[in-house]
Coordinates of C-alpha atoms and ligand atoms in Angstrom, one line a residue:
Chain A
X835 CA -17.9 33.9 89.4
X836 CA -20.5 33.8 86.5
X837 CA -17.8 34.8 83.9
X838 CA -15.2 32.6 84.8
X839 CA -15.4 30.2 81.8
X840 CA -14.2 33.1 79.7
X841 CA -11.0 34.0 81.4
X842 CA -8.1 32.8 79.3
X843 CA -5.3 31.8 80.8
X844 CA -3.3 35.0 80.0
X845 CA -6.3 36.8 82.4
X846 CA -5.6 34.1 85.1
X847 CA -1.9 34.6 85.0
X848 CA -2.5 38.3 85.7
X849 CA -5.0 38.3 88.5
X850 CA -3.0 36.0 90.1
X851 CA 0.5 38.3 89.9
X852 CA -1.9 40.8 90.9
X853 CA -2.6 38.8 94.2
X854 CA 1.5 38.2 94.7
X855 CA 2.0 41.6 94.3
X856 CA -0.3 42.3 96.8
X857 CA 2.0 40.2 99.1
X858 CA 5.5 41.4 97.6
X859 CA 4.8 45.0 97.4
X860 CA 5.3 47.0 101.2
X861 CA 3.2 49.9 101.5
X862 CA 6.4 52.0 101.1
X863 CA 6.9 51.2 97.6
X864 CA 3.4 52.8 96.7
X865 CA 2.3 55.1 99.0
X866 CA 2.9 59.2 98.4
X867 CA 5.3 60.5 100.4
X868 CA 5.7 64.7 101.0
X869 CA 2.0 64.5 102.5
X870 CA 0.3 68.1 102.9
X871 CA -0.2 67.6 107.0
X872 CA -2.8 70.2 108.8
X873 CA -1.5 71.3 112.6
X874 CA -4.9 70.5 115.6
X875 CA -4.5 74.6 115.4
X876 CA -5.1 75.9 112.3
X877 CA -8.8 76.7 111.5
X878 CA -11.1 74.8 109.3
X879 CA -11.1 77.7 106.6
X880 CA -7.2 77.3 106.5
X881 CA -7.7 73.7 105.7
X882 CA -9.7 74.0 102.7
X883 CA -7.7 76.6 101.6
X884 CA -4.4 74.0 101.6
X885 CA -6.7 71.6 100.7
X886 CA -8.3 73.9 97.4
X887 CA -4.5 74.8 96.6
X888 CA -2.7 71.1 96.9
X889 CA -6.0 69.5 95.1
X890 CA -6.4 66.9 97.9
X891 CA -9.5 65.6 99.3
X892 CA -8.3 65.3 102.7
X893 CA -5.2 65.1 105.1
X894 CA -4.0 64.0 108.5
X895 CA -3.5 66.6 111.5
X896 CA 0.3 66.0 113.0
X897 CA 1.4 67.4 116.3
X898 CA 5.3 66.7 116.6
X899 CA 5.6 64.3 113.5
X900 CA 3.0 62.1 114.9
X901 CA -0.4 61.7 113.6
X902 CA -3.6 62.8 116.1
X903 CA -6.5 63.1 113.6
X904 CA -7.7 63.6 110.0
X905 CA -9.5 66.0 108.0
X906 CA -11.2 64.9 104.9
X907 CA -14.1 67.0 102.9
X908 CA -16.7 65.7 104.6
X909 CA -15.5 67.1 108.2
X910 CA -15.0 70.6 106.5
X911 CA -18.6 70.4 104.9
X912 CA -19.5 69.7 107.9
X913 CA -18.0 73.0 109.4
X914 CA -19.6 74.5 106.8
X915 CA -23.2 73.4 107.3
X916 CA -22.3 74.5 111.4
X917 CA -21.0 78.2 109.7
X918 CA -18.1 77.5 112.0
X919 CA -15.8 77.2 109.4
X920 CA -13.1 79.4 112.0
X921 CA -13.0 76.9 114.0
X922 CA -10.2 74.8 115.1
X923 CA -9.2 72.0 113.1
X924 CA -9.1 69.7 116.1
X925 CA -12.9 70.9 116.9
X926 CA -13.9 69.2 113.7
X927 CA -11.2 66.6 112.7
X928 CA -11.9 62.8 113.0
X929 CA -9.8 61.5 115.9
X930 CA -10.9 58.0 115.2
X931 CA -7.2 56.8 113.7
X932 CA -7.0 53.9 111.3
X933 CA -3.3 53.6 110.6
X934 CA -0.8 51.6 109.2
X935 CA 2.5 50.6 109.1
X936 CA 5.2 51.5 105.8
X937 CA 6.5 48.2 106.3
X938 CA 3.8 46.6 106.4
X939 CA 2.5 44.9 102.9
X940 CA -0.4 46.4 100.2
X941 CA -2.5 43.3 101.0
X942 CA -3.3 44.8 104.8
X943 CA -4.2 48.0 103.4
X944 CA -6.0 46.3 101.2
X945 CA -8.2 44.3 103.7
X946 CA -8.6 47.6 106.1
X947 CA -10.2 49.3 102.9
X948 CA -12.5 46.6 102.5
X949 CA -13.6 46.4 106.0
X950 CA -13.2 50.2 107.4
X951 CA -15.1 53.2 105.6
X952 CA -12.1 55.4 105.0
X953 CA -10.7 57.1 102.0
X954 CA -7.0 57.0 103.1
X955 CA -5.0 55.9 105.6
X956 CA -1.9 57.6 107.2
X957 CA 1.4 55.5 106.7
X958 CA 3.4 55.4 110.2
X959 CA 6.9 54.3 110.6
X960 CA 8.6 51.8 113.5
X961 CA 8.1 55.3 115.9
X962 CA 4.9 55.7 114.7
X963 CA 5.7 59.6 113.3
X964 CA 4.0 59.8 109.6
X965 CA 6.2 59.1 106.7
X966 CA 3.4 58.6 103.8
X967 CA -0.5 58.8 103.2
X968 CA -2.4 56.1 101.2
X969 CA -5.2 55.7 99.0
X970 CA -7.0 53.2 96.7
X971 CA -5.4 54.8 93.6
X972 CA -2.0 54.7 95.0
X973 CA -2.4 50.7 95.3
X974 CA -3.7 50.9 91.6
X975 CA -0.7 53.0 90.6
X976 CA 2.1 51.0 92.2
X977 CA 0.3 47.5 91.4
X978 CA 0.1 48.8 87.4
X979 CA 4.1 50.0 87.6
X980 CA 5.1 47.0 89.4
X981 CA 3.2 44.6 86.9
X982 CA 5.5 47.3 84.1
X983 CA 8.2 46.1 85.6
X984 CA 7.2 42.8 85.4
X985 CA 6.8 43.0 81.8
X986 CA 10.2 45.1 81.0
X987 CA 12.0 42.2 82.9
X988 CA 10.0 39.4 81.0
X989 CA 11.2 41.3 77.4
X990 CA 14.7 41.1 78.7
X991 CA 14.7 37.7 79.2
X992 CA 12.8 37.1 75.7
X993 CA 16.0 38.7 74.5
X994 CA 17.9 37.2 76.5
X995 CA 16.6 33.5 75.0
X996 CA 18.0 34.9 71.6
X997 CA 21.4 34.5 73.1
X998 CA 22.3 31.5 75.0
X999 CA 25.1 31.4 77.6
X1000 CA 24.7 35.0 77.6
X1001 CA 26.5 35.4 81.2
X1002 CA 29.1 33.8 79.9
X1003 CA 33.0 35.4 79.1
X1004 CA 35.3 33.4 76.6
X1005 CA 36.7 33.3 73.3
X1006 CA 34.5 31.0 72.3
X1007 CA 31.7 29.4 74.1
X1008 CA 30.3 26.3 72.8
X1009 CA 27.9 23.1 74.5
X1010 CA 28.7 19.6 72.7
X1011 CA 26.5 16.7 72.7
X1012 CA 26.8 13.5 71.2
X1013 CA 24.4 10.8 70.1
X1014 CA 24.8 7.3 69.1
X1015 CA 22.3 6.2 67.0
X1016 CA 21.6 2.2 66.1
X1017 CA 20.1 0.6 62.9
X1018 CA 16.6 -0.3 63.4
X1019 CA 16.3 0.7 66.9
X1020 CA 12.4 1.9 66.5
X1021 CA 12.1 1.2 69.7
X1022 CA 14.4 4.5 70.9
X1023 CA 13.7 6.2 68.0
X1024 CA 13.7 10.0 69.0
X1025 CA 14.5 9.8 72.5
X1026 CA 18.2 11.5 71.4
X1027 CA 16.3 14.2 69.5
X1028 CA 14.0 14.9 72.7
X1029 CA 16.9 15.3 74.8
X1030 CA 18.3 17.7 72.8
X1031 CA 15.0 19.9 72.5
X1032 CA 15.1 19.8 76.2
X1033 CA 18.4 20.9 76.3
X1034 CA 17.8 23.8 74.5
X1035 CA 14.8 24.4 76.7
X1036 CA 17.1 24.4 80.0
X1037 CA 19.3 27.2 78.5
X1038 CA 17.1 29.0 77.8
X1039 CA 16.2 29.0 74.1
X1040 CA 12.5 30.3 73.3
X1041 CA 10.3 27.4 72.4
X1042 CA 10.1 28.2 68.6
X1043 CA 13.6 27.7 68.6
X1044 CA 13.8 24.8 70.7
X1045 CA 10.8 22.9 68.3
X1046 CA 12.6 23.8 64.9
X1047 CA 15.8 22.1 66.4
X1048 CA 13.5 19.0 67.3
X1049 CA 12.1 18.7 64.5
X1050 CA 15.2 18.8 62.1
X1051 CA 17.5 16.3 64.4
X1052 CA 14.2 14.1 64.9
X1053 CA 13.9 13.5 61.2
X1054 CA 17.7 13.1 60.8
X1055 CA 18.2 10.4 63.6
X1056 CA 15.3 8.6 62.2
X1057 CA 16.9 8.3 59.1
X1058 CA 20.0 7.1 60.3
X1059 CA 17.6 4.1 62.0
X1060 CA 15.9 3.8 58.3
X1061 CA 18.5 4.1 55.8
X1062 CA 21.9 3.4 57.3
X1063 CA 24.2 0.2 57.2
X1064 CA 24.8 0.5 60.5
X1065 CA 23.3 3.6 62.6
X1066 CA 25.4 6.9 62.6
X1067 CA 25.6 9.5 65.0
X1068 CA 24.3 12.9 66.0
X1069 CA 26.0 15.6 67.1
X1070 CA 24.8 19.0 68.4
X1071 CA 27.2 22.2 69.0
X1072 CA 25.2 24.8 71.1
X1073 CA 26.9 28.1 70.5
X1074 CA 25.9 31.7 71.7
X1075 CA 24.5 32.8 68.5
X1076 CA 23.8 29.6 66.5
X1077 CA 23.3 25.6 66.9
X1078 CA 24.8 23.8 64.7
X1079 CA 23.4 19.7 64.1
X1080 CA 25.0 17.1 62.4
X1081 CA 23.9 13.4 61.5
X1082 CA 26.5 11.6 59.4
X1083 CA 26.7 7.9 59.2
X1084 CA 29.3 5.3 57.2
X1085 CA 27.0 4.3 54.5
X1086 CA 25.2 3.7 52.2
X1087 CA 25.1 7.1 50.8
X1088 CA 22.3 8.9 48.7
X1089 CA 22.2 8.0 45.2
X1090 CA 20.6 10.8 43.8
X1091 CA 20.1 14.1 46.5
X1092 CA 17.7 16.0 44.1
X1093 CA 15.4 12.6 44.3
X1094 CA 15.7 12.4 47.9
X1095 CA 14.7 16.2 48.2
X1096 CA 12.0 16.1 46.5
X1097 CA 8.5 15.9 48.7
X1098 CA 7.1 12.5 49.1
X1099 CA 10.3 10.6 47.6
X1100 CA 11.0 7.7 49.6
X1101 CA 12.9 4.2 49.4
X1102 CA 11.3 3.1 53.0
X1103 CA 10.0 -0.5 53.2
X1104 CA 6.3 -1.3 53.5
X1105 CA 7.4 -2.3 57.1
X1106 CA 8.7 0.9 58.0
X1107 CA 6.1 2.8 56.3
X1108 CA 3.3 0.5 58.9
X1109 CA 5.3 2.2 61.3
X1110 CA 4.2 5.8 60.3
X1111 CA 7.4 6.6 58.8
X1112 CA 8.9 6.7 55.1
X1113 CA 6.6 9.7 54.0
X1114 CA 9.3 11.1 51.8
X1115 CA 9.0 14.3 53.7
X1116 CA 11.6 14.2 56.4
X1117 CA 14.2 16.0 54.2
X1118 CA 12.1 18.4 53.0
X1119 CA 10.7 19.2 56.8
X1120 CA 14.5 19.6 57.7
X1121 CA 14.8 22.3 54.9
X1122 CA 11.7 24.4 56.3
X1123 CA 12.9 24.6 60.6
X1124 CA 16.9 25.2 59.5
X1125 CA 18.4 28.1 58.3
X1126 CA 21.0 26.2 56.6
X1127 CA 21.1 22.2 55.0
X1128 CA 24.0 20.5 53.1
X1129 CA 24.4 16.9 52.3
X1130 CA 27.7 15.5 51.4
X1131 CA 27.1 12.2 50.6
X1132 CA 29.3 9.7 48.8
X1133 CA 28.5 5.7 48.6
X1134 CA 32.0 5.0 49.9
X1135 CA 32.5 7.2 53.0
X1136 CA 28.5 7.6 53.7
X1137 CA 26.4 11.0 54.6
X1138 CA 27.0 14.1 56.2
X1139 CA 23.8 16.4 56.9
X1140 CA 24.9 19.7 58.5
X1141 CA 21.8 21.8 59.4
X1142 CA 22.6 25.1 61.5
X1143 CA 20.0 27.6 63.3
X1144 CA 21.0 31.2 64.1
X1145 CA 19.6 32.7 67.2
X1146 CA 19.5 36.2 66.2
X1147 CA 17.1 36.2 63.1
X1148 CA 13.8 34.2 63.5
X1149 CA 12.4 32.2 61.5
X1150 CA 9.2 32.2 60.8
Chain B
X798 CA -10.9 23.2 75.3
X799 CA -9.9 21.4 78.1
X800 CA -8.8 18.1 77.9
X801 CA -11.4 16.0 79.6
X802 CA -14.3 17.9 77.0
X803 CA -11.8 16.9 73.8
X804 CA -11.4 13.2 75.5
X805 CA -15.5 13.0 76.3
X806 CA -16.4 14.7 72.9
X807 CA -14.2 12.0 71.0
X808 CA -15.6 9.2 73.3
X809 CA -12.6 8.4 74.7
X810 CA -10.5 7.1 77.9
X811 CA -8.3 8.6 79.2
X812 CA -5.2 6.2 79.8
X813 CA -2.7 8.5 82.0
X814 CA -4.5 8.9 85.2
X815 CA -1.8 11.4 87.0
X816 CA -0.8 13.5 84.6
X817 CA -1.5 16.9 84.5
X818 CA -4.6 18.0 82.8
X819 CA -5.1 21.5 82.5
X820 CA -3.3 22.5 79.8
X821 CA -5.6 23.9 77.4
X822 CA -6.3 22.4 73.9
X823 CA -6.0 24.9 71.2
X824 CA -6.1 22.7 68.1
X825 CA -6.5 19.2 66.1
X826 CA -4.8 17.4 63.7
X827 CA -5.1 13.9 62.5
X828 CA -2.9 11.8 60.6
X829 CA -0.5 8.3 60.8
X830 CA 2.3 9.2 59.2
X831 CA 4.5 11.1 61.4
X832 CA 6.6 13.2 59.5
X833 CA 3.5 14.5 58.1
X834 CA 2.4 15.8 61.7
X835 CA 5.9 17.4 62.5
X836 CA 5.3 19.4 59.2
X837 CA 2.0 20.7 60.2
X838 CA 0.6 20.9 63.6
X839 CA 1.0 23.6 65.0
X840 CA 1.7 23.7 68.9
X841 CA -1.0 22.8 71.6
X842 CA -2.8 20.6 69.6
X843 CA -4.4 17.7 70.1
X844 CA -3.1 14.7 67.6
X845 CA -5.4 12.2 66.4
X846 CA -3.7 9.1 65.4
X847 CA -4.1 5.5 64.7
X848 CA -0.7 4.1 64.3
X849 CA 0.5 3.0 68.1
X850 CA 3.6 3.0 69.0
X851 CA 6.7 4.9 70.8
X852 CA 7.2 7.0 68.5
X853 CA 4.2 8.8 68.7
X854 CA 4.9 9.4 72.1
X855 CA 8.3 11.0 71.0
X856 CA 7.1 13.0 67.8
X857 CA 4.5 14.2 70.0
X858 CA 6.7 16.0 72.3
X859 CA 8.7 17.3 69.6
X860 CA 5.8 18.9 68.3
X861 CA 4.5 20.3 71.3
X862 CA 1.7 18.2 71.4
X863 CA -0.3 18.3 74.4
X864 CA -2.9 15.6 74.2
X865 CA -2.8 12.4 71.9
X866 CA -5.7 10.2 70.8
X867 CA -5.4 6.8 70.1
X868 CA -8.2 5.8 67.7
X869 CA -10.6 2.8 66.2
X870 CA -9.8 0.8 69.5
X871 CA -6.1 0.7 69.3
X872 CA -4.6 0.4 72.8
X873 CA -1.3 1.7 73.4
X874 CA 1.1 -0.5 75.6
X875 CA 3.0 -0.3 78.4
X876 CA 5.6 1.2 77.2
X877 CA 3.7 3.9 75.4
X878 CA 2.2 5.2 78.6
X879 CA 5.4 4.8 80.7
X880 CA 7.1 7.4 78.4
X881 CA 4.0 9.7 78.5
X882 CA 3.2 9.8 82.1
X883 CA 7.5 10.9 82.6
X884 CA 6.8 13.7 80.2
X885 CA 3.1 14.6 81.8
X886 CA 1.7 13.7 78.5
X887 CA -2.1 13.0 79.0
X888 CA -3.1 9.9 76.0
X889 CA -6.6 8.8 75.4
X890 CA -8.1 5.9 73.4
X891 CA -11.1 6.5 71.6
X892 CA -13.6 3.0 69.5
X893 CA -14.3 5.7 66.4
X894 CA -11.8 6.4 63.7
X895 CA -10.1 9.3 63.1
X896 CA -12.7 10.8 60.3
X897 CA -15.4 10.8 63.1
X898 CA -13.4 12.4 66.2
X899 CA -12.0 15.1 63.6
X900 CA -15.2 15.9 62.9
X901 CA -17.1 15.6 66.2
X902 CA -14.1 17.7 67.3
X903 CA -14.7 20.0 64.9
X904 CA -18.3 20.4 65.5
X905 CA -17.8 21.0 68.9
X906 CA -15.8 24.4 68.1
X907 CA -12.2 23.1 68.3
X908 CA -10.2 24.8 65.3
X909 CA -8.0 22.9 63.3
X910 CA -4.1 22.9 63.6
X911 CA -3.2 21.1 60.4
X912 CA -1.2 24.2 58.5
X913 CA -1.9 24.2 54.7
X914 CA 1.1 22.5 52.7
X915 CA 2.0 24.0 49.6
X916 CA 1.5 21.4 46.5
X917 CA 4.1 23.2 44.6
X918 CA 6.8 24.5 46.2
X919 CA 9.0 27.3 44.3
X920 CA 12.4 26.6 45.7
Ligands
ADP1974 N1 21.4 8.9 55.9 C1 20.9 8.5 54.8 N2 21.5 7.5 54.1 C2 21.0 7.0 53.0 N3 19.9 7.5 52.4 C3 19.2 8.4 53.0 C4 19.7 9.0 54.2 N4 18.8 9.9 54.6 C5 17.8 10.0 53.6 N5 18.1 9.1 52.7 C6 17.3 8.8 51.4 O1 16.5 10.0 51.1 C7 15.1 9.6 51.1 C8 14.3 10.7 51.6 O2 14.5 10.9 52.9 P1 13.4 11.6 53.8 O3 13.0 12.9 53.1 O4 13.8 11.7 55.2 O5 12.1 10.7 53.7 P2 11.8 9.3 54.3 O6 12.8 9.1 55.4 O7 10.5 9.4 54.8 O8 12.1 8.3 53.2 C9 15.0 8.4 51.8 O9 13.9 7.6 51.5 C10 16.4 7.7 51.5 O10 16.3 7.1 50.3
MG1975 MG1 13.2 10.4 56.8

């Protein structure tokens, strides 16, 4: 395929479900059923006259619910051309039968289309009496409404990722997790924060969310490695409609919260700045992914930072 | 972009030899400090960096980052790569500094991912 370098991946995704469907979908799900039938009796001129008044192209000749030929246009203009257009339908019908089965799946009528040269193919049942008729277009229809389906489910579970532990009854519902973070331990330095994101990822929550959440706790548990006495702890409540983080540590407090708020303010060390931190911006970072921020912070009891995300308003 | 063009066009190597690579790269940014790149890339880019350590690693998958470039001949250790290859992280070094890949990447048609900061913020 010449064009292939300009399929993006959405365009990959959907050929491919296309393919699936192929091998999901029976022939039952998309073929028309109440199929106009012609008896081997009637004449030709009968048939295009059922044939004028349903707007078909064509149908298959049943004797006792099963199937013993087919009529399309080209057999009737071909009674014309004769001027035997009286005749019997089983004079001129085609008696060579492709058929197959409503259980089968679209992906062998598929393949018969592309090898045999005919428009549509009767739809038998396990007693081989007709129960549908099938043509290209009803493939296209059913493979379209299936991929509609497709995408009403996906929307539901878009929603759905707005509202974690949605399957879940109680009072209240809530998911806690706990972090213990050290002084100076670069070395794990966001590996708490990265569980958490994944976390959120495994129940569900849309990615947008999942990254704001990272974000925020990753610049709070780096600060308790930075700027604590001794390491603090993080602690995540995972709640229906909102998360709630927390970071709070024993020490030694902010000094002055309007200075440490401000963009680029910093008290890192050049060593910790060599280690690509200390840009003064983590604060202000946590500000932009939460929907909520307070520090209480005190120089004898240390600093709380409560940051909360609600689920059901997005951020942008 | 795919990731083996970004890695060729920045003359790097790539350093994760099993992780997946087909992930398509959208963006760039480039930068050391890494508060700086969870402020502003935006996700599926490729980061451009020459400070080498862990954390890198770990701001990177915060960020939804899906291809990291070591550059000016650092060399990430074993530790680095350990933690990349368990999150299927593909990490490159490149000899040219991040001024050069940026804009070789650039030339080449990849779009930057660095969102504009605001120098004065109202709030
Ligand atoms: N838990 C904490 N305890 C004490 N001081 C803190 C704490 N968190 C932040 N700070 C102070 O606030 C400043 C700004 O923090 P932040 O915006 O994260 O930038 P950075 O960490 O890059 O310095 C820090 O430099 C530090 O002085
Ligand atoms: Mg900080």
């Amino acid at each position: 395929m010449s064009d292939q370098a300009t399929l993006s991946d959405n365009d990959a995704g959907m050929i491919t479900r296309v393919e699936e469907l192929g091998y999901e979908l029976k022939i039952s799900q998309v073929m028309t059923t109440n199929v106009v039938t012609f008896s081997p009796d009637m004449t030709m001129l009968e048939a295009l006259n059922l044939i004028q008044h349903h707007r078909i192209s064509g149908a298959p000749v049943t004797m006792n619910g099963e199937v013993v030929g087919i009529v399309s246009t080209e057999d009737l203009i071909r009674a014309l051309r004769d001027g035997r257009i009286d005749r019997k339908v089983s004079d001129y019908m085609s008696k060579n039968l492709i058929t197959a089965k409503a259980t089968d799946k679209v992906v062998e009528a598929l393949r018969i289309f592309a090898k045999k040269n005919v428009g549509r193919l009767p739809i038998l049942d396990e007693n081989n009496k007709l129960v549908g008729l099938l043509t290209k277009g009803d493939i296209t229809n059913g493979l379209l409404d299936a991929l509609q389906r497709d995408y009403q489910a996906e929307e539901v579970k878009r929603y759905r990722a707005s509202h974690l532990f949605e399957d879940i009854e109680s009072d209240r519902t809530s998911l806690i997790l706990r972090y213990r973070i050290i002084k100076d331990d670069f070395l794990h330095g966001g590996a708490a924060s990265n569980h958490i994101k994944r976390a959120l990822l495994r129940l569900g929550a849309d990615r947008q969310v999942a990254r704001r959440c990272g974000i925020a706790v990753y610049e709070a548990e780096m600060n308790l490695i930075i700027h604590t006495n001794n390491g603090g702890f993080l602690r995540v409540e995972i709640e229906p409609h909102k998360i709630t983080m927390e970071a709070y540590d024993d020490g030694p407090g902010i000094d002055d919260v309007e200075k440490a708020l401000t963009p680029g303010f910093s008290t890192a060390s050049e060593e910790v700045r060599n280690k690509g931190f200390g840009a003064g911006m983590g604060l202000v970072n946590i500000r932009a992914c939460v929907d909520e921020m307070t520090i209480k912070t005190s120089k004898e009891s240390g600093t709380n930072l409560y940051m909360t995300i609600y689920l059901d308003k997005p951020k942008n | 972009m795919k990731v083996t063009e970004v890695i060729a066009i920045s003359k790097g190597t790539l350093l994760t030899p099993d992780v997946n690579l087909d992930r398509e790269i959208q963006g760039g940014f480039s930068g050391d400090l890494m508060s700086d790149v969870l402020a502003s890339v935006q996700a599926e880019a490729v980061l451009i960096t020459g400070l080498c350590n862990p954390q890198v690693v770990r701001t990177a998958l915060i960020a939804d980052v899906r291809l990291i470039i070591f550059a000016r001949g650092k060399k990430p250790g074993e530790d680095i790569l350990n933690l990349a290859i368990d999150e299927n992280l593909p990490i490159a070094a490149s000899p040219l500094g991040l001024y050069e890949i940026s804009g070789r990447l650039t030339q080449a048609g990849l779009p930057s991912y660095e969102m504009e900061m605001n120098l004065f913020p109202k709030d």
